[in-house]
Coordinates of C-alpha atoms in Angstrom, one line a residue:
X1 CA 54.2 208.2 131.7
X2 CA 54.9 209.0 128.0
X3 CA 58.2 207.6 127.1
X4 CA 60.8 208.9 124.6
X5 CA 60.5 207.8 121.0
X6 CA 61.5 204.1 120.9
X7 CA 64.9 203.6 119.3
X8 CA 64.4 201.3 116.2
X9 CA 65.5 197.8 116.7
X10 CA 68.7 196.8 115.0
X11 CA 70.5 200.1 115.8
X12 CA 74.2 199.4 115.0
X13 CA 77.2 200.3 117.1
X14 CA 78.3 203.0 114.8
X15 CA 75.0 204.8 114.6
X16 CA 74.4 207.9 116.8
X17 CA 71.3 208.8 118.8
X18 CA 70.6 211.5 116.2
X19 CA 70.7 209.0 113.3
X20 CA 74.2 210.1 112.1
X21 CA 77.0 207.6 111.4
X22 CA 80.1 208.1 113.5
X23 CA 83.4 206.3 113.5
X24 CA 83.4 203.0 115.4
X25 CA 86.1 204.5 117.7
X26 CA 86.3 208.1 118.7
X27 CA 89.4 210.0 117.4
X28 CA 92.4 210.0 119.7
X29 CA 92.7 213.0 122.0
X30 CA 95.8 214.7 123.1
X31 CA 97.7 213.6 126.2
X32 CA 96.7 216.8 127.8
X33 CA 92.9 216.2 127.5
X34 CA 93.1 212.5 128.2
X35 CA 95.3 212.7 131.3
X36 CA 93.3 212.1 134.5
X37 CA 94.6 212.1 138.0
X38 CA 93.2 208.9 139.5
X39 CA 92.9 209.3 143.2
X40 CA 91.1 207.1 145.7
X41 CA 90.8 208.4 149.2
X42 CA 90.4 205.3 151.4
X43 CA 92.0 203.4 154.1
X44 CA 93.9 200.2 153.5
X45 CA 91.7 197.2 153.0
X46 CA 88.5 199.1 152.5
X47 CA 86.2 198.0 149.7
X48 CA 85.6 200.7 147.1
X49 CA 82.0 202.0 147.2
X50 CA 81.1 200.3 150.4
X51 CA 83.4 202.0 152.9
X52 CA 82.4 205.6 152.5
X53 CA 85.4 206.1 150.4
X54 CA 85.6 209.3 148.3
X55 CA 86.4 208.5 144.7
X56 CA 88.1 211.4 142.9
X57 CA 88.2 211.7 139.0
X58 CA 87.7 208.0 138.6
X59 CA 84.8 206.0 137.2
X60 CA 82.7 204.0 139.6
X61 CA 80.2 201.2 139.1
X62 CA 77.6 202.5 136.8
X63 CA 75.2 199.6 137.0
X64 CA 71.8 199.8 138.5
X65 CA 71.5 197.8 141.7
X66 CA 68.8 199.8 143.4
X67 CA 65.3 198.6 144.2
X68 CA 63.6 202.0 144.2
X69 CA 63.6 203.8 140.8
X70 CA 63.5 207.6 140.4
X71 CA 60.3 209.3 141.8
X72 CA 59.2 210.0 138.2
X73 CA 58.2 206.4 138.0
X74 CA 56.3 206.4 141.3
X75 CA 54.7 209.9 141.4
X76 CA 51.8 208.8 143.6
X77 CA 53.9 207.9 146.6
X78 CA 57.5 208.9 145.9
X79 CA 58.2 212.7 146.1
X80 CA 61.2 214.9 145.4
X81 CA 62.4 217.7 147.6
X82 CA 65.1 220.0 146.3
X83 CA 66.9 222.8 148.2
X84 CA 69.1 225.1 146.1
X85 CA 71.6 227.4 147.8
X86 CA 73.8 229.7 145.7
X87 CA 75.4 233.1 146.1
X88 CA 77.6 235.2 143.9
X89 CA 79.2 237.2 146.8
X90 CA 78.5 240.4 144.9
X91 CA 79.4 242.6 147.8
X92 CA 82.8 241.0 148.6
X93 CA 86.2 241.1 147.1
X94 CA 85.9 237.5 145.7
X95 CA 82.7 237.5 143.6
X96 CA 81.6 234.4 141.7
X97 CA 78.9 233.6 139.1
X98 CA 77.2 230.6 140.8
X99 CA 73.6 231.7 140.6
X100 CA 73.4 231.3 136.8
X101 CA 74.3 227.6 137.0
X102 CA 72.1 227.2 140.1
X103 CA 69.1 228.5 138.1
X104 CA 69.9 225.8 135.5
X105 CA 69.4 223.2 138.3
X106 CA 66.2 225.0 139.3
X107 CA 65.0 224.8 135.7
X108 CA 65.9 221.1 135.6
X109 CA 64.0 220.5 138.8
X110 CA 60.9 222.1 137.5
X111 CA 61.0 220.0 134.3
X112 CA 61.4 216.9 136.4
X113 CA 58.2 217.7 138.3
X114 CA 59.8 218.2 141.7
X115 CA 57.0 218.6 144.2
X116 CA 58.9 220.6 146.9
X117 CA 61.4 223.2 145.5
X118 CA 63.1 225.8 147.6
X119 CA 65.7 228.2 146.3
X120 CA 67.9 230.6 148.3
X121 CA 70.0 233.1 146.3
X122 CA 72.7 235.7 147.1
X123 CA 71.8 237.7 150.3
X124 CA 69.2 235.0 151.3
X125 CA 72.1 232.6 151.9
X126 CA 72.7 233.3 155.6
X127 CA 73.5 230.5 157.9
X128 CA 70.3 231.0 159.8
X129 CA 68.1 231.0 156.7
X130 CA 69.9 227.9 155.3
X131 CA 69.5 225.9 158.5
X132 CA 65.9 227.0 158.7
X133 CA 65.3 226.0 155.1
X134 CA 66.9 222.6 155.8
X135 CA 64.6 222.1 158.8
X136 CA 61.5 223.0 156.9
X137 CA 62.2 221.0 153.7
X138 CA 63.4 217.8 155.5
X139 CA 60.4 217.8 157.7
X140 CA 58.2 217.0 154.7
X141 CA 60.2 214.0 153.6
X142 CA 58.7 210.6 153.7
X143 CA 60.5 207.2 153.7
X144 CA 60.1 206.7 150.0
X145 CA 61.1 210.3 149.0
X146 CA 64.3 211.8 147.7
X147 CA 66.0 214.8 149.2
X148 CA 68.4 216.8 147.1
X149 CA 70.6 219.6 148.5
X150 CA 72.5 221.7 146.0
X151 CA 75.1 224.3 147.0
X152 CA 77.2 226.5 144.7
X153 CA 79.7 229.0 146.2
X154 CA 82.9 229.3 148.1
X155 CA 84.3 226.7 150.5
X156 CA 86.9 227.1 153.2
X157 CA 89.2 224.5 154.7
X158 CA 89.5 223.7 158.4
X159 CA 93.0 225.0 158.5
X160 CA 91.7 228.5 157.6
X161 CA 88.8 228.4 160.1
X162 CA 90.6 227.3 163.2
X163 CA 88.5 224.1 163.3
X164 CA 91.2 221.7 162.3
X165 CA 92.5 221.2 165.8
X166 CA 89.0 220.4 167.0
X167 CA 88.7 217.7 164.4
X168 CA 86.0 219.5 162.4
X169 CA 85.7 219.4 158.7
X170 CA 85.5 222.1 156.1
X171 CA 82.8 224.8 155.8
X172 CA 80.5 226.4 153.3
X173 CA 81.0 230.1 153.0
X174 CA 77.7 231.9 153.4
X175 CA 76.8 235.6 153.8
X176 CA 75.1 237.9 156.2
X177 CA 72.0 240.0 155.5
X178 CA 74.2 242.6 153.8
X179 CA 75.9 240.1 151.6
X180 CA 79.2 240.2 153.5
X181 CA 81.4 237.3 154.6
X182 CA 83.0 236.8 158.0
X183 CA 83.8 234.0 160.4
X184 CA 80.2 234.1 161.6
X185 CA 78.9 233.3 158.1
X186 CA 80.8 230.0 157.8
X187 CA 78.6 226.9 158.0
X188 CA 80.6 223.7 158.8
X189 CA 79.7 220.9 156.4
X190 CA 79.3 218.6 159.4
X191 CA 76.6 220.9 160.9
X192 CA 74.7 221.1 157.6
X193 CA 74.9 217.3 157.1
X194 CA 73.8 216.8 160.7
X195 CA 70.8 219.0 160.2
X196 CA 69.7 217.0 157.1
X197 CA 70.3 213.7 158.9
X198 CA 68.1 214.8 161.9
X199 CA 65.3 216.0 159.6
X200 CA 64.7 213.2 157.1
X201 CA 63.3 209.8 157.6
X202 CA 65.9 207.0 158.0
X203 CA 64.7 205.5 154.7
X204 CA 64.8 208.8 152.8
X205 CA 67.3 208.9 149.9
X206 CA 69.6 211.9 150.3
X207 CA 71.8 213.4 147.5
X208 CA 74.2 216.3 148.2
X209 CA 75.5 218.2 145.2
X210 CA 78.3 220.7 146.1
X211 CA 80.0 222.9 143.5
X212 CA 82.8 225.1 144.9
X213 CA 86.0 226.8 143.6
X214 CA 87.8 225.5 146.8
X215 CA 90.1 222.6 146.6
X216 CA 88.5 220.7 149.5
X217 CA 85.1 219.1 149.9
X218 CA 82.9 220.5 152.7
X219 CA 81.0 217.2 153.2
X220 CA 82.5 214.0 154.5
X221 CA 80.1 211.1 154.9
X222 CA 82.5 209.1 156.9
X223 CA 81.9 211.5 159.7
X224 CA 78.8 211.4 161.8
X225 CA 76.0 208.9 161.7
X226 CA 75.7 208.2 158.0
X227 CA 76.6 204.5 158.0
X228 CA 73.8 202.3 156.5
X229 CA 71.9 205.3 155.2
X230 CA 71.1 205.8 151.5
X231 CA 73.1 209.0 151.0
X232 CA 75.6 210.1 148.4
X233 CA 77.6 213.3 148.0
X234 CA 78.7 214.6 144.6
X235 CA 81.3 217.4 144.7
X236 CA 83.1 219.5 142.2
X237 CA 86.3 221.3 143.4
X238 CA 89.4 222.9 141.9
X239 CA 92.9 221.4 141.8
X240 CA 94.7 222.5 145.0
X241 CA 97.8 223.4 143.0
X242 CA 95.9 226.0 140.9
X243 CA 94.8 229.5 141.9
X244 CA 91.2 229.7 142.8
X245 CA 89.1 231.4 140.1
X246 CA 85.6 231.8 138.9
X247 CA 85.0 229.3 136.2
X248 CA 81.3 229.6 136.0
X249 CA 80.4 226.4 137.9
X250 CA 82.0 223.8 135.6
X251 CA 80.9 220.9 137.7
X252 CA 77.2 221.9 137.6
X253 CA 77.3 222.2 133.8
X254 CA 79.1 218.9 133.4
X255 CA 76.2 217.3 135.4
X256 CA 73.5 219.0 133.2
X257 CA 75.3 218.0 130.0
X258 CA 75.5 214.4 131.3
X259 CA 71.8 214.4 131.9
X260 CA 71.3 215.9 128.4
X261 CA 73.4 213.2 126.7
X262 CA 71.9 210.3 128.6
X263 CA 68.5 211.5 127.6
X264 CA 69.6 211.6 123.9
X265 CA 70.7 208.0 124.0
X266 CA 67.5 206.9 125.5
X267 CA 68.5 206.5 129.2
X268 CA 66.1 207.7 131.9
X269 CA 66.4 205.0 134.5
X270 CA 70.0 204.9 135.7
X271 CA 72.1 205.1 138.8
X272 CA 73.9 208.0 140.4
X273 CA 77.1 206.0 139.5
X274 CA 76.3 206.2 135.8
X275 CA 75.5 209.9 136.0
X276 CA 78.8 210.5 137.8
X277 CA 80.7 208.6 135.1
X278 CA 78.8 210.6 132.4
X279 CA 79.7 213.9 134.2
X280 CA 83.4 212.8 134.3
X281 CA 83.2 212.3 130.5
X282 CA 81.7 215.8 129.9
X283 CA 84.2 217.4 132.3
X284 CA 87.1 216.0 130.2
X285 CA 85.5 216.3 126.8
X286 CA 84.0 219.8 127.1
X287 CA 86.1 221.4 129.9
X288 CA 89.4 219.7 129.4
X289 CA 89.2 218.2 132.9
X290 CA 89.5 221.6 134.6
X291 CA 87.3 220.5 137.6
X292 CA 88.0 217.8 140.1
X293 CA 84.9 215.6 140.5
X294 CA 84.3 213.3 143.4
X295 CA 81.6 210.9 144.6
X296 CA 81.2 209.6 148.1
X297 CA 78.5 207.2 149.3
X298 CA 77.8 206.6 152.9
X299 CA 79.5 203.6 154.5
X300 CA 77.9 200.4 153.4
X301 CA 76.3 202.1 150.4
X302 CA 77.3 202.6 146.8
X303 CA 76.6 205.0 143.9
X304 CA 75.1 202.1 142.0
X305 CA 72.5 201.5 144.7
X306 CA 70.6 204.8 144.2
X307 CA 68.6 205.8 141.2
X308 CA 69.5 209.2 139.8
X309 CA 66.4 211.2 140.9
X310 CA 66.3 214.2 138.5
X311 CA 65.0 212.7 135.3
X312 CA 63.7 215.2 132.8
X313 CA 61.1 214.5 130.1
X314 CA 62.3 213.6 126.6
X315 CA 63.9 216.4 124.7
X316 CA 65.7 218.0 127.6
X317 CA 68.6 220.2 126.6
X318 CA 71.2 221.5 129.0
X319 CA 71.7 225.3 129.1
X320 CA 75.1 225.1 127.5
X321 CA 73.8 222.9 124.7
X322 CA 71.0 225.5 124.0
X323 CA 73.3 228.5 123.9
X324 CA 75.7 227.0 121.4
X325 CA 74.7 227.6 117.8
X326 CA 76.3 227.1 114.4
X327 CA 78.0 230.5 114.5
X328 CA 79.2 230.2 118.1
X329 CA 77.8 231.1 121.4
X330 CA 74.7 233.2 121.4
X331 CA 74.8 236.6 122.9
X332 CA 72.0 235.9 125.3
X333 CA 73.9 233.1 127.0
X334 CA 73.6 234.8 130.4
X335 CA 69.8 234.7 130.1
X336 CA 70.0 231.0 129.4
X337 CA 71.6 230.2 132.8
X338 CA 75.1 230.2 131.5
X339 CA 77.6 232.7 133.0
X340 CA 80.0 234.5 130.6
X341 CA 82.9 233.4 132.9
X342 CA 82.2 229.8 131.9
X343 CA 82.6 230.3 128.1
X344 CA 86.4 230.6 127.9
X345 CA 86.7 227.2 129.5
X346 CA 84.4 225.5 127.0
X347 CA 85.5 223.5 123.9
X348 CA 82.7 224.6 121.7
X349 CA 83.5 222.1 118.9
X350 CA 82.8 219.3 121.3
X351 CA 79.3 220.4 122.1
X352 CA 76.2 218.8 120.5
X353 CA 78.4 216.2 118.7
X354 CA 76.4 212.9 117.9
X355 CA 77.6 209.9 119.9
X356 CA 77.5 206.2 119.3
X357 CA 74.8 204.8 121.6
X358 CA 76.5 201.5 122.3
X359 CA 80.0 202.9 122.9
X360 CA 78.7 205.8 125.1
X361 CA 76.5 203.6 127.3
X362 CA 79.3 201.1 127.6
X363 CA 81.6 203.9 128.7
X364 CA 79.4 205.4 131.3
X365 CA 78.6 202.0 132.8
X366 CA 82.0 202.1 134.4
X367 CA 83.1 198.9 136.1
X368 CA 80.0 197.0 135.1
X369 CA 78.3 196.8 131.7
X370 CA 75.4 194.7 132.9
X371 CA 72.4 194.9 135.2
X372 CA 71.1 198.0 133.5
X373 CA 67.5 199.1 134.0
X374 CA 65.1 199.4 131.1
X375 CA 64.5 203.0 130.0
X376 CA 61.1 204.5 130.2
X377 CA 59.9 203.6 126.7
X378 CA 60.7 200.0 127.2
X379 CA 59.2 199.8 130.7
X380 CA 56.0 201.5 129.3
X381 CA 55.7 198.8 126.7
X382 CA 56.6 201.1 123.8
X383 CA 59.2 198.6 122.4
X384 CA 58.6 195.0 121.5
X385 CA 61.4 192.6 122.2
X386 CA 64.6 193.6 123.9
X387 CA 65.7 197.1 124.8
X388 CA 67.6 198.6 121.9
X389 CA 70.0 200.7 124.0
X390 CA 71.3 197.9 126.3

C-alpha cells in the first residue's frame, strides 16, 4: 500500500500537521463549549469497556489492543461489507435531511475500497427490504471480515411503541412503499441486531453506527447473545431535554471530520476507541456539543480491541471540510453531501484549523497514551527510525 507522506523526524510539539506553528496549548474555550455531561450507564461493580456498558459523552481507551488491523492492510483475505440505511421521511410531517450525510458515508466507503456496499435510501427503507438486505449482506461475511451497518433517521422509544411492558428495546422508524410511517414500519433494534447476529460468522467484526434525532439508542448490546463477540455500537442522539429537530446528522459529520483530522496527523491504524474520542472532540469543537455521542462494546469486549475499519487513502477530506472556503460556506454545499440544515449548527471558524500533532494524538488516545500502532507509512518502511507521530 502506498502510505502518506512521511512526517519529517524531529517534528516538534508545537508544529501542526500542515507545517504551521500553533500555540503549545490551545486557547481556553468558554464554559458553554467545554461543558460536557459525563454519564456512564453501567451497573455497580462493572468494569468500564468490558461489561457491555454504554459510555455517553466520555472518552474511552483510545489505545490499540487489537490483533487484526483494518481490512485495508489485509485486502487479500479481509473484506469489508457496508450496509447504509437512511431516509428523509419526505412524505411525512416530520421530515429530516439524513440522506445527505449518509451519502458522505457512502463516499467514504468507496474511497476505502469497500468490497460489498449496499445502500437503501428513502422509500427503499421498508422493514422488509432492510431485513432482506441484512440477510443478503451478512451471508457474504467471512470470519476475518468487517460488517458495518449505518442507519440515519428517526428512532422511537419503547414507551411510545407499547413494547416497554414486554421488555423490548427501542425501534428504528422506517417507512412503507409510499414513504409513510406507521406502527407497522417500526423495526425494533433487538430484531435488527438479531438478524445481523444470525447472519455473520461468530468471528466477524461488527460495527453499528446509528445517527438519530431521538434521545434514546435503538441498539443495546447487553441484550441478546452478544457476549464475547467482537461488536461495537456507536450512536448519536439528542439531549432528551431538548425538542427534537433536524440538525443535519451532526454525529455523522463529527465522525467524518474525525477521520479527516486523524488522516491529517498521519494516523491510519487506530482503534474504534480513538475514533470515538476524536468524534467527541469534533462534536464539541465544531458543533458545540449539540449531539450526545455514545459507544457500547459487547460484553467482554472493548472499543480499543477493534481497529477502525473505514480507513481512506491519504488526502481524504470530510464533506464539511470541503464545503468551507475562505469566504464562508460554498453555495453548492448540498451537492457535497452536506445538508443546509446542518450549517447553522457549525462553528465555521473552527473548521480546517491546523492542530498540534503531539497534543491532538495525546488527546484522542483517551485513557491510554501508549500501545499505539504504527501508521501506514511507517509499517510500509517509508520512515527510518521511530514513528514521528507517536
